[in-house]
Amino acid sequence: MVQNINIKKTTLFRNLINSDQLEFVMEAHSGLSAKIVEEAGFKGIWGSGLSISALFGVRDNNELSWTQVLDMIEFMSDATSIPIMLDGDTGYGNFNNVRRLINKLEQRDIAAVCIEDKLFPKTNSFLNGEAQPLADMHEFAGKIKAAKDAQSDDDFCVVARLEAFIAGWGLKEALNRAEAYRKAGADAVLCHSKRSDASEVERFMAEWGDRLPVVIVPTKYYSVPTEKFRNLGVSMVIWANHNLRSSITSMQNTTAAIINDQSLRNIEGTIVDVSEVFRIQGAEELKQAEHKYLPTQGRTVNAIVLAASQGNLGDLTKDTPKTLLEVKGNSILSSQIDRFNQVGIKDITVVRGFGKESIDLSNINTVDNEIFASTKELYSLFLAKDHIREHTIVSYGDIIFKQYVLNELLNDNNDITLIVDADFAAGREHIDWVTTSHAYSKKIYDQAVEFKEMFSSNQNGTIHGEFIGLWKVNEQGAEAVHQALDHLSRSECFKSMTCTDLFNHLALHHRIAVRYISGSWLDVDTIVDLQKAGSL
Ligand code: SPV
Ligand code: MG
């Protein structure tokens, strides 16, 4: 809650217990119920031993180990910003165990603990209370003192719980013990009663006065008006187990209805929607964090594979388009689709041309370039322009690349990014050479490198690398590419243009980024390439 920011939970609890009004804390037994308590507006949480035990399906007899309790209370603490008072039973042992308990609670940002003057293993106060032995008063006072000495935060509160009424010892015993625990350093006493009226609490309050704040648990005397507690001078009321009990009622009703109906139809309207579960869990925060910290998350990335050309590998491409040539039993196209799928890209559009019928995979969209024989790849891209969206990867259909190359591209946040191989061998033909702002060097790894120009082997220019045929746009980049395609498509020679023409045109108005790699890919232009591809 906004007003709690920067105030320690221990301080918030100390203020609560010392407040001059009657204050209320509400039971929780899990991270979920603790959140619900905070959202409802309570200023504090009772970490009930009964409820936490019940949640785990065990009895309130210290069947749950103290570290198991600690684990749950930690989830509750992490889930909330209001202070938690743990029901620490008898302290899970002697004074020494209590000291360790206090250290661990402070580490978990728990604001207070309540310890009761019974013997380990305890029994719930409402089960055969008269037969329950009390702890020796002096021994218990020693526990309280040990707890207070162990705390490192002055505001951490130790509440001493009086079980004298529960065990049938009466007012005098309760008062004696309360005084001994006060002297030992307790911050408050909890006066417990299992009567259905408030008479024991009333008599205790009359004698006790305001020596220390008094906490009560009116589970059994629930019909007593709250105003009465106010008038008695009680400091804090614990609503001790009502979230647990209401969840049992609700689960019993729901489960019974479902088993009877063999259907969910009658139950759906009576329970929260799953969206409410997600809201309480804080799903929205994670979504925002993913946008902030994971460049590829929360985005829908799609891919376009330009695979219309026949290729020139003799008999191998006589009837089969180059993209379907097999490398180690998998076609080039399938290997690309696998790479895309591995990073979560499912929306893949393949521009088909030569042998289009043979490209009939079930998990792709297709766009057909019917005049593939007389066009270059830019025309194929133009046909697929509706698929150039806010995060789109474009790939030539004849390249094979290692997975990390795709990750490099996905992790890049520039509007338009080209993958360029800095490990090139000059002098080859049919290559898309690239000039950039910075030649590759080890130091340049994370530095922004800007595309300057792309040209083919028969032209002159400074070569900084080879474009591998893999690139990406974001929303702004997609917009720029759409404009460029519109513009270029008006040219008479558009059908013979390549991506080189596109990038050189784009670079006139828009910054294009280059991401260097060193090897780790191949394009398949020759049989030798195909053989090499098998070893990639
Ligand atoms: C608890 O909630 O576990 C308590 C309160 O200790 S009572 O069940 O009333 O003893
Ligand atoms: Mg308890």
PDB file of C-alpha atoms in Angstrom, residues 90-98 120 139 143:
ATOM      1  CA  THR A  90       5.369 -22.431  21.810  1.00  0.00           C
ATOM      2  CA  GLY A  91       8.463 -21.239  19.973  1.00  0.00           C
ATOM      3  CA  TYR A  92       9.215 -24.725  18.614  1.00  0.00           C
ATOM      4  CA  GLY A  93      11.464 -25.676  21.536  1.00  0.00           C
ATOM      5  CA  ASN A  94      13.195 -23.903  24.413  1.00  0.00           C
ATOM      6  CA  PHE A  95      14.662 -20.394  24.688  1.00  0.00           C
ATOM      7  CA  ASN A  96      17.470 -21.337  22.329  1.00  0.00           C
ATOM      8  CA  ASN A  97      15.111 -22.432  19.562  1.00  0.00           C
ATOM      9  CA  VAL A  98      13.190 -19.197  20.068  1.00  0.00           C
ATOM     10  CA  PHE A 120       5.943 -28.459  22.678  1.00  0.00           C
ATOM     11  CA  GLU A 139      10.798 -20.942  31.964  1.00  0.00           C
ATOM     12  CA  LYS A 143      11.842 -17.573  26.501  1.00  0.00           C
TER      13      LYS A 143
END
